[in-house]
Amino acid sequence: AGQPATIPAVALAIDDYNASRPAGVRPLALALPRPAESRSVTLGRWQGEPAVIGIVSSDGSEPTLLAAGIIRSEAAAGRAPTPYLTASAGARHVTGLSPWVFRVAPRVDPIARLQLGVVRDSLRGRRIAIAYVADVFGREALRSALDAADSLGLTIVATVAYSAELHDLALVAARLRAAAPDAIVCFSGDAPLTAAMLRRVRAGGLRAPAVLAPALSALASWGDEFAGDVYVADADAAAVDTPFGRALVARTAPEPVLGPAPFVSGYGTRAYDAARLLTGAVARVGADRARIRDVVATGSATRVAVATTPDLRFDAANDARVMLRAFRIAARERR
């Protein structure tokens, strides 16, 4: 479920498992939501299908909260839920939701603090405007940034919400320009919308660099349009010339709205790692959901996607230790 890179990444992990499984061991297959089926109906149906042994999701925080409610209901009824691994949801509300829900993604508070640190330490800025999408992630990131700003010696000169449905991007851009920040920190999971917003800002003459949340690494694929901007992530979006990068890009349908060049989606790297955890658990204990959950909870000593974290371990609240880095978008030829 979720971002476009999730399905090919999970399919790649399943193909890797099937290619190496011992003779006589049943292969795994990818289950997908039915067309036009709501998330709640899909998740409820999968709980009732014993053949579904795990869910990898790149949905945002709000759908993840919905999924956790369904999973808790299953557990309360005495049934073993389907282990649920989110490769995207960053909100603090996701922490400790259920023993069956695992976060293979960075939390919002270290994301926000690192973005502000980039402004201070790399860009040598002090005045920050924050542009955020007013969903669970965006609101929590805004609070985290406001909490961290004083300790980092930074001044928040504007906070501006933006969305495709509710906000006039021209007005958003005018407010950001009026604040005259040294940098614009963007909290959003919508790369095309953020690109459109930044284009409006720059068309009006403000050249302050943007510091982007992990989901906005797709802006690195626009050639040199966003060169000089920075995104924080656990994987380099430009790392396409690796075995994993080539395999994922080859399986991902071109999406012109996300730019002309291929890129490695952080959703894809984390979804692949999550699926590898599930397939590794199946290889050890078979299709028993409760035993699969117990194996997943131990994590993995080796991450196999393009990521900076050397291992994949969960804390007591089932949050993974995800290491983030800052990547500056470099100019490159359009493909």
Short mmCIF file of N, CA, C and O in Angstrom, two decimals, residues 107-220:
data_model
loop_
_atom_site.label_atom_id
_atom_site.label_comp_id
_atom_site.label_asym_id
_atom_site.label_seq_id
_atom_site.Cartn_x
_atom_site.Cartn_y
_atom_site.Cartn_z
N ARG A 107 11.59 8.81 12.58
CA ARG A 107 10.58 9.56 13.30
C ARG A 107 10.66 11.04 12.95
O ARG A 107 11.69 11.55 12.53
N VAL A 108 9.55 11.72 13.18
CA VAL A 108 9.45 13.11 12.78
C VAL A 108 10.40 14.01 13.55
O VAL A 108 10.96 14.96 12.99
N ASP A 109 10.63 13.76 14.84
CA ASP A 109 11.43 14.70 15.62
C ASP A 109 12.89 14.73 15.20
O ASP A 109 13.45 15.83 15.04
N PRO A 110 13.57 13.57 14.97
CA PRO A 110 14.94 13.70 14.44
C PRO A 110 15.00 14.26 13.02
O PRO A 110 15.98 14.91 12.65
N ILE A 111 13.97 14.02 12.22
CA ILE A 111 13.92 14.62 10.88
C ILE A 111 13.95 16.13 11.00
O ILE A 111 14.77 16.82 10.37
N ALA A 112 13.03 16.68 11.80
CA ALA A 112 12.92 18.14 11.92
C ALA A 112 14.19 18.74 12.51
O ALA A 112 14.68 19.78 12.03
N ARG A 113 14.74 18.10 13.53
CA ARG A 113 15.94 18.66 14.16
C ARG A 113 17.12 18.65 13.18
O ARG A 113 17.90 19.61 13.12
N LEU A 114 17.26 17.59 12.38
CA LEU A 114 18.35 17.55 11.42
C LEU A 114 18.17 18.62 10.35
O LEU A 114 19.14 19.28 9.94
N GLN A 115 16.94 18.83 9.88
CA GLN A 115 16.71 19.87 8.88
C GLN A 115 17.12 21.24 9.41
O GLN A 115 17.77 22.01 8.70
N LEU A 116 16.77 21.54 10.66
CA LEU A 116 17.18 22.81 11.23
C LEU A 116 18.69 22.87 11.41
O LEU A 116 19.31 23.92 11.19
N GLY A 117 19.29 21.75 11.76
CA GLY A 117 20.74 21.71 11.90
C GLY A 117 21.46 21.97 10.59
O GLY A 117 22.52 22.60 10.56
N VAL A 118 20.88 21.51 9.49
CA VAL A 118 21.46 21.77 8.17
C VAL A 118 21.48 23.27 7.90
O VAL A 118 22.46 23.81 7.38
N VAL A 119 20.38 23.96 8.23
CA VAL A 119 20.33 25.41 8.02
C VAL A 119 21.45 26.09 8.79
O VAL A 119 22.16 26.94 8.27
N ARG A 120 21.63 25.72 10.05
CA ARG A 120 22.62 26.39 10.89
C ARG A 120 24.05 26.01 10.50
O ARG A 120 24.92 26.89 10.35
N ASP A 121 24.31 24.72 10.31
CA ASP A 121 25.69 24.25 10.19
C ASP A 121 26.21 24.22 8.75
O ASP A 121 27.39 24.45 8.52
N SER A 122 25.33 23.91 7.79
CA SER A 122 25.78 23.81 6.39
C SER A 122 25.48 25.07 5.59
O SER A 122 26.30 25.51 4.78
N LEU A 123 24.31 25.63 5.81
CA LEU A 123 23.91 26.81 5.05
C LEU A 123 24.24 28.11 5.76
O LEU A 123 24.10 29.19 5.17
N ARG A 124 24.66 28.01 7.01
CA ARG A 124 25.05 29.19 7.81
C ARG A 124 23.91 30.20 7.91
O ARG A 124 24.12 31.41 7.92
N GLY A 125 22.68 29.68 7.99
CA GLY A 125 21.53 30.56 8.13
C GLY A 125 21.07 30.64 9.56
O GLY A 125 21.41 29.79 10.41
N ARG A 126 20.28 31.66 9.86
CA ARG A 126 19.73 31.84 11.20
C ARG A 126 18.22 32.08 11.17
O ARG A 126 17.54 31.80 12.14
N ARG A 127 17.72 32.61 10.06
CA ARG A 127 16.30 32.94 9.95
C ARG A 127 15.62 31.89 9.07
O ARG A 127 15.99 31.72 7.91
N ILE A 128 14.64 31.22 9.64
CA ILE A 128 14.01 30.09 8.95
C ILE A 128 12.52 30.35 8.76
O ILE A 128 11.83 30.77 9.69
N ALA A 129 12.05 30.09 7.55
CA ALA A 129 10.61 30.00 7.29
C ALA A 129 10.26 28.52 7.16
O ALA A 129 10.99 27.75 6.52
N ILE A 130 9.17 28.11 7.76
CA ILE A 130 8.73 26.73 7.71
C ILE A 130 7.48 26.64 6.86
O ILE A 130 6.48 27.33 7.12
N ALA A 131 7.53 25.83 5.82
CA ALA A 131 6.37 25.55 4.97
C ALA A 131 5.99 24.09 5.21
O ALA A 131 6.82 23.19 5.07
N TYR A 132 4.74 23.86 5.59
CA TYR A 132 4.35 22.50 5.98
C TYR A 132 2.95 22.18 5.46
O TYR A 132 2.11 23.07 5.30
N VAL A 133 2.74 20.91 5.20
CA VAL A 133 1.41 20.44 4.87
C VAL A 133 0.72 20.05 6.18
O VAL A 133 1.30 19.32 6.99
N ALA A 134 -0.47 20.53 6.41
CA ALA A 134 -1.11 20.41 7.72
C ALA A 134 -1.78 19.06 7.92
O ALA A 134 -2.96 18.96 8.24
N ASP A 135 -1.00 17.98 7.73
CA ASP A 135 -1.45 16.65 8.12
C ASP A 135 -0.76 16.28 9.43
O ASP A 135 -0.09 17.12 10.05
N VAL A 136 -0.91 15.02 9.87
CA VAL A 136 -0.31 14.62 11.14
C VAL A 136 1.20 14.83 11.12
O VAL A 136 1.79 15.38 12.05
N PHE A 137 1.84 14.39 10.02
CA PHE A 137 3.30 14.54 9.93
C PHE A 137 3.70 16.02 9.96
O PHE A 137 4.59 16.42 10.72
N GLY A 138 3.06 16.83 9.13
CA GLY A 138 3.45 18.23 9.03
C GLY A 138 3.27 18.98 10.34
O GLY A 138 4.13 19.77 10.74
N ARG A 139 2.15 18.73 11.02
CA ARG A 139 1.91 19.43 12.28
C ARG A 139 2.91 19.01 13.35
O ARG A 139 3.40 19.83 14.12
N GLU A 140 3.21 17.71 13.40
CA GLU A 140 4.19 17.25 14.39
C GLU A 140 5.58 17.77 14.07
O GLU A 140 6.34 18.15 14.97
N ALA A 141 5.93 17.82 12.78
CA ALA A 141 7.24 18.35 12.40
C ALA A 141 7.35 19.82 12.77
O ALA A 141 8.40 20.28 13.25
N LEU A 142 6.27 20.57 12.56
CA LEU A 142 6.28 21.98 12.93
C LEU A 142 6.51 22.13 14.44
O LEU A 142 7.34 22.95 14.86
N ARG A 143 5.81 21.36 15.25
CA ARG A 143 6.00 21.44 16.70
C ARG A 143 7.43 21.08 17.08
O ARG A 143 8.05 21.73 17.94
N SER A 144 7.98 20.03 16.45
CA SER A 144 9.35 19.63 16.75
C SER A 144 10.33 20.73 16.39
O SER A 144 11.29 21.00 17.12
N ALA A 145 10.10 21.40 15.25
CA ALA A 145 10.99 22.49 14.83
C ALA A 145 10.90 23.67 15.78
O ALA A 145 11.92 24.27 16.14
N LEU A 146 9.70 24.02 16.19
CA LEU A 146 9.54 25.14 17.12
C LEU A 146 10.22 24.83 18.45
O LEU A 146 10.83 25.70 19.07
N ASP A 147 10.14 23.57 18.90
CA ASP A 147 10.79 23.17 20.15
C ASP A 147 12.32 23.24 20.04
O ASP A 147 13.00 23.58 21.00
N ALA A 148 12.86 22.91 18.83
CA ALA A 148 14.31 22.81 18.67
C ALA A 148 14.97 24.14 18.31
O ALA A 148 16.18 24.30 18.50
N ALA A 149 14.21 25.08 17.79
CA ALA A 149 14.81 26.30 17.22
C ALA A 149 15.65 27.07 18.24
O ALA A 149 16.79 27.46 17.95
N ASP A 150 15.13 27.30 19.43
CA ASP A 150 15.86 28.10 20.41
C ASP A 150 17.17 27.45 20.81
O ASP A 150 18.21 28.12 20.89
N SER A 151 17.14 26.13 21.03
CA SER A 151 18.36 25.45 21.45
C SER A 151 19.41 25.45 20.36
O SER A 151 20.62 25.33 20.65
N LEU A 152 19.00 25.61 19.11
CA LEU A 152 19.94 25.67 17.99
C LEU A 152 20.32 27.10 17.63
O LEU A 152 21.10 27.33 16.70
N GLY A 153 19.78 28.07 18.33
CA GLY A 153 20.10 29.47 18.05
C GLY A 153 19.48 29.98 16.77
O GLY A 153 20.04 30.87 16.12
N LEU A 154 18.30 29.47 16.42
CA LEU A 154 17.64 29.84 15.17
C LEU A 154 16.36 30.61 15.46
O LEU A 154 15.74 30.44 16.51
N THR A 155 15.96 31.42 14.49
CA THR A 155 14.74 32.20 14.61
C THR A 155 13.75 31.75 13.53
O THR A 155 14.10 31.72 12.35
N ILE A 156 12.54 31.39 13.94
CA ILE A 156 11.49 31.04 12.99
C ILE A 156 10.76 32.33 12.62
O ILE A 156 10.10 32.95 13.47
N VAL A 157 10.89 32.75 11.38
CA VAL A 157 10.31 34.03 10.97
C VAL A 157 8.94 33.87 10.32
O VAL A 157 8.23 34.87 10.14
N ALA A 158 8.57 32.64 9.95
CA ALA A 158 7.24 32.42 9.37
C ALA A 158 6.93 30.93 9.42
O ALA A 158 7.83 30.09 9.28
N THR A 159 5.67 30.61 9.62
CA THR A 159 5.17 29.24 9.47
C THR A 159 3.96 29.30 8.56
O THR A 159 2.99 30.00 8.86
N VAL A 160 4.02 28.59 7.45
CA VAL A 160 2.99 28.71 6.42
C VAL A 160 2.54 27.31 6.01
O VAL A 160 3.35 26.49 5.58
N ALA A 161 1.24 27.04 6.14
CA ALA A 161 0.69 25.77 5.68
C ALA A 161 0.37 25.85 4.19
O ALA A 161 0.00 26.91 3.68
N TYR A 162 0.53 24.75 3.50
CA TYR A 162 0.16 24.72 2.08
C TYR A 162 -0.44 23.36 1.74
O TYR A 162 -0.06 22.33 2.28
N SER A 163 -1.41 23.37 0.85
CA SER A 163 -2.02 22.14 0.36
C SER A 163 -2.62 22.42 -1.00
O SER A 163 -2.91 23.57 -1.34
N ALA A 164 -2.83 21.37 -1.75
CA ALA A 164 -3.39 21.54 -3.09
C ALA A 164 -4.84 21.98 -3.02
O ALA A 164 -5.33 22.70 -3.90
N GLU A 165 -5.58 21.57 -1.98
CA GLU A 165 -7.01 21.82 -1.92
C GLU A 165 -7.36 23.15 -1.26
O GLU A 165 -8.31 23.83 -1.66
N LEU A 166 -6.60 23.54 -0.21
CA LEU A 166 -7.04 24.62 0.65
C LEU A 166 -6.27 25.91 0.51
O LEU A 166 -6.74 26.95 0.98
N HIS A 167 -5.09 25.87 -0.06
CA HIS A 167 -4.23 27.04 -0.02
C HIS A 167 -3.82 27.50 -1.42
O HIS A 167 -3.45 26.68 -2.26
N ASP A 168 -3.89 28.79 -1.64
CA ASP A 168 -3.44 29.41 -2.87
C ASP A 168 -1.91 29.47 -2.84
O ASP A 168 -1.34 30.18 -2.00
N LEU A 169 -1.24 28.75 -3.73
CA LEU A 169 0.22 28.69 -3.68
C LEU A 169 0.84 30.05 -3.93
O LEU A 169 1.92 30.34 -3.41
N ALA A 170 0.18 30.89 -4.71
CA ALA A 170 0.72 32.24 -4.93
C ALA A 170 0.73 33.02 -3.61
O ALA A 170 1.70 33.75 -3.32
N LEU A 171 -0.32 32.87 -2.81
CA LEU A 171 -0.36 33.55 -1.51
C LEU A 171 0.67 32.97 -0.56
O LEU A 171 1.35 33.70 0.17
N VAL A 172 0.81 31.64 -0.56
CA VAL A 172 1.84 30.98 0.26
C VAL A 172 3.21 31.53 -0.10
O VAL A 172 4.02 31.89 0.77
N ALA A 173 3.49 31.60 -1.40
CA ALA A 173 4.79 32.09 -1.85
C ALA A 173 5.01 33.54 -1.44
O ALA A 173 6.11 33.92 -1.03
N ALA A 174 3.96 34.35 -1.53
CA ALA A 174 4.10 35.76 -1.14
C ALA A 174 4.42 35.88 0.35
O ALA A 174 5.24 36.72 0.75
N ARG A 175 3.81 35.07 1.18
CA ARG A 175 4.09 35.12 2.62
C ARG A 175 5.53 34.68 2.92
O ARG A 175 6.19 35.27 3.77
N LEU A 176 5.99 33.68 2.20
CA LEU A 176 7.37 33.23 2.42
C LEU A 176 8.36 34.30 1.97
O LEU A 176 9.36 34.56 2.64
N ARG A 177 8.09 34.93 0.84
CA ARG A 177 8.99 35.98 0.36
C ARG A 177 9.01 37.15 1.33
O ARG A 177 10.07 37.74 1.60
N ALA A 178 7.85 37.51 1.88
CA ALA A 178 7.78 38.65 2.79
C ALA A 178 8.59 38.41 4.05
O ALA A 178 9.10 39.36 4.66
N ALA A 179 8.73 37.14 4.45
CA ALA A 179 9.48 36.82 5.67
C ALA A 179 10.98 36.93 5.46
O ALA A 179 11.74 37.02 6.44
N ALA A 180 11.45 36.93 4.21
CA ALA A 180 12.87 37.06 3.87
C ALA A 180 13.75 36.12 4.68
O ALA A 180 14.71 36.55 5.33
N PRO A 181 13.49 34.81 4.64
CA PRO A 181 14.29 33.87 5.43
C PRO A 181 15.62 33.57 4.77
O PRO A 181 15.82 33.80 3.57
N ASP A 182 16.55 33.03 5.58
CA ASP A 182 17.80 32.51 5.03
C ASP A 182 17.59 31.16 4.37
O ASP A 182 18.37 30.76 3.49
N ALA A 183 16.58 30.43 4.81
CA ALA A 183 16.27 29.12 4.25
C ALA A 183 14.81 28.80 4.50
O ALA A 183 14.19 29.31 5.44
N ILE A 184 14.24 27.94 3.65
CA ILE A 184 12.86 27.47 3.80
C ILE A 184 12.93 25.99 4.15
O ILE A 184 13.47 25.18 3.38
N VAL A 185 12.41 25.61 5.30
CA VAL A 185 12.36 24.22 5.71
C VAL A 185 10.98 23.68 5.35
O VAL A 185 9.95 24.26 5.75
N CYS A 186 10.94 22.59 4.58
CA CYS A 186 9.68 22.05 4.06
C CYS A 186 9.36 20.72 4.73
O CYS A 186 10.14 19.77 4.64
N PHE A 187 8.18 20.66 5.34
CA PHE A 187 7.68 19.43 5.95
C PHE A 187 6.48 18.96 5.14
O PHE A 187 5.39 19.52 5.26
N SER A 188 6.68 17.96 4.31
CA SER A 188 5.60 17.46 3.45
C SER A 188 6.02 16.11 2.88
O SER A 188 7.21 15.79 2.82
N GLY A 189 5.02 15.34 2.45
CA GLY A 189 5.29 14.12 1.71
C GLY A 189 4.91 14.23 0.25
O GLY A 189 4.96 13.25 -0.48
N ASP A 190 4.51 15.43 -0.19
CA ASP A 190 4.01 15.63 -1.54
C ASP A 190 5.05 16.37 -2.36
O ASP A 190 5.14 17.61 -2.34
N ALA A 191 5.85 15.63 -3.13
CA ALA A 191 6.94 16.24 -3.89
C ALA A 191 6.44 17.16 -5.01
O ALA A 191 6.94 18.28 -5.15
N PRO A 192 5.47 16.75 -5.85
CA PRO A 192 5.02 17.66 -6.91
C PRO A 192 4.44 18.96 -6.37
O PRO A 192 4.69 20.03 -6.91
N LEU A 193 3.67 18.88 -5.28
CA LEU A 193 3.09 20.09 -4.69
C LEU A 193 4.19 21.00 -4.15
O LEU A 193 4.16 22.22 -4.33
N THR A 194 5.18 20.42 -3.49
CA THR A 194 6.27 21.23 -2.94
C THR A 194 7.08 21.86 -4.05
O THR A 194 7.50 23.02 -3.95
N ALA A 195 7.31 21.12 -5.13
CA ALA A 195 8.02 21.70 -6.27
C ALA A 195 7.26 22.89 -6.83
O ALA A 195 7.84 23.94 -7.14
N ALA A 196 5.93 22.75 -6.95
CA ALA A 196 5.13 23.86 -7.47
C ALA A 196 5.20 25.06 -6.53
O ALA A 196 5.28 26.22 -6.99
N MET A 197 5.18 24.82 -5.23
CA MET A 197 5.26 25.91 -4.27
C MET A 197 6.59 26.63 -4.36
O MET A 197 6.66 27.86 -4.39
N LEU A 198 7.69 25.87 -4.44
CA LEU A 198 9.02 26.49 -4.51
C LEU A 198 9.20 27.26 -5.83
O LEU A 198 9.86 28.30 -5.86
N ARG A 199 8.61 26.77 -6.89
CA ARG A 199 8.69 27.51 -8.15
C ARG A 199 8.01 28.88 -8.02
O ARG A 199 8.52 29.89 -8.53
N ARG A 200 6.89 28.91 -7.33
CA ARG A 200 6.21 30.19 -7.10
C ARG A 200 7.09 31.12 -6.26
O ARG A 200 7.18 32.33 -6.54
N VAL A 201 7.72 30.58 -5.24
CA VAL A 201 8.59 31.38 -4.38
C VAL A 201 9.71 32.01 -5.21
O VAL A 201 10.00 33.21 -5.11
N ARG A 202 10.33 31.20 -6.04
CA ARG A 202 11.51 31.66 -6.76
C ARG A 202 11.15 32.54 -7.95
O ARG A 202 11.93 33.41 -8.34
N ALA A 203 9.97 32.34 -8.48
CA ALA A 203 9.54 33.23 -9.56
C ALA A 203 9.39 34.66 -9.06
O ALA A 203 9.51 35.61 -9.84
N GLY A 204 9.15 34.81 -7.74
CA GLY A 204 9.02 36.14 -7.17
C GLY A 204 10.33 36.73 -6.69
O GLY A 204 10.33 37.83 -6.11
N GLY A 205 11.44 36.01 -6.87
CA GLY A 205 12.74 36.59 -6.58
C GLY A 205 13.44 36.09 -5.34
O GLY A 205 14.61 36.41 -5.12
N LEU A 206 12.77 35.30 -4.47
CA LEU A 206 13.43 34.79 -3.26
C LEU A 206 14.24 33.55 -3.62
O LEU A 206 13.70 32.57 -4.13
N ARG A 207 15.54 33.59 -3.38
CA ARG A 207 16.43 32.48 -3.74
C ARG A 207 16.91 31.69 -2.54
O ARG A 207 17.88 30.94 -2.63
N ALA A 208 16.27 31.84 -1.40
CA ALA A 208 16.68 31.10 -0.21
C ALA A 208 16.62 29.60 -0.49
O ALA A 208 15.65 29.11 -1.09
N PRO A 209 17.65 28.84 -0.09
CA PRO A 209 17.63 27.39 -0.34
C PRO A 209 16.54 26.71 0.48
O PRO A 209 16.13 27.21 1.55
N ALA A 210 16.06 25.58 -0.03
CA ALA A 210 15.08 24.78 0.69
C ALA A 210 15.76 23.59 1.33
O ALA A 210 16.70 23.01 0.76
N VAL A 211 15.31 23.23 2.52
CA VAL A 211 15.78 22.03 3.21
C VAL A 211 14.56 21.12 3.37
O VAL A 211 13.58 21.48 4.02
N LEU A 212 14.63 19.96 2.76
CA LEU A 212 13.46 19.13 2.48
C LEU A 212 13.41 17.88 3.36
O LEU A 212 14.44 17.28 3.66
N ALA A 213 12.20 17.46 3.71
CA ALA A 213 11.98 16.22 4.44
C ALA A 213 12.28 15.02 3.54
O ALA A 213 12.34 15.16 2.31
N PRO A 214 12.46 13.82 4.12
CA PRO A 214 12.88 12.65 3.32
C PRO A 214 11.98 12.36 2.12
O PRO A 214 12.48 11.99 1.05
N ALA A 215 10.68 12.51 2.27
CA ALA A 215 9.78 12.17 1.18
C ALA A 215 9.93 13.09 -0.02
O ALA A 215 9.41 12.79 -1.10
N LEU A 216 10.62 14.21 0.15
CA LEU A 216 10.79 15.18 -0.94
C LEU A 216 12.09 14.98 -1.70
O LEU A 216 12.44 15.81 -2.53
N SER A 217 12.78 13.87 -1.46
CA SER A 217 14.03 13.61 -2.18
C SER A 217 13.79 13.47 -3.68
O SER A 217 14.73 13.59 -4.47
N ALA A 218 12.54 13.25 -4.08
CA ALA A 218 12.23 13.17 -5.52
C ALA A 218 12.61 14.43 -6.27
O ALA A 218 12.84 14.39 -7.48
N LEU A 219 12.71 15.57 -5.58
CA LEU A 219 13.09 16.81 -6.27
C LEU A 219 14.50 16.71 -6.85
O LEU A 219 14.85 17.49 -7.73
N ALA A 220 15.29 15.76 -6.37
CA ALA A 220 16.62 15.56 -6.94
C ALA A 220 16.56 15.08 -8.38
O ALA A 220 17.55 15.14 -9.11
#
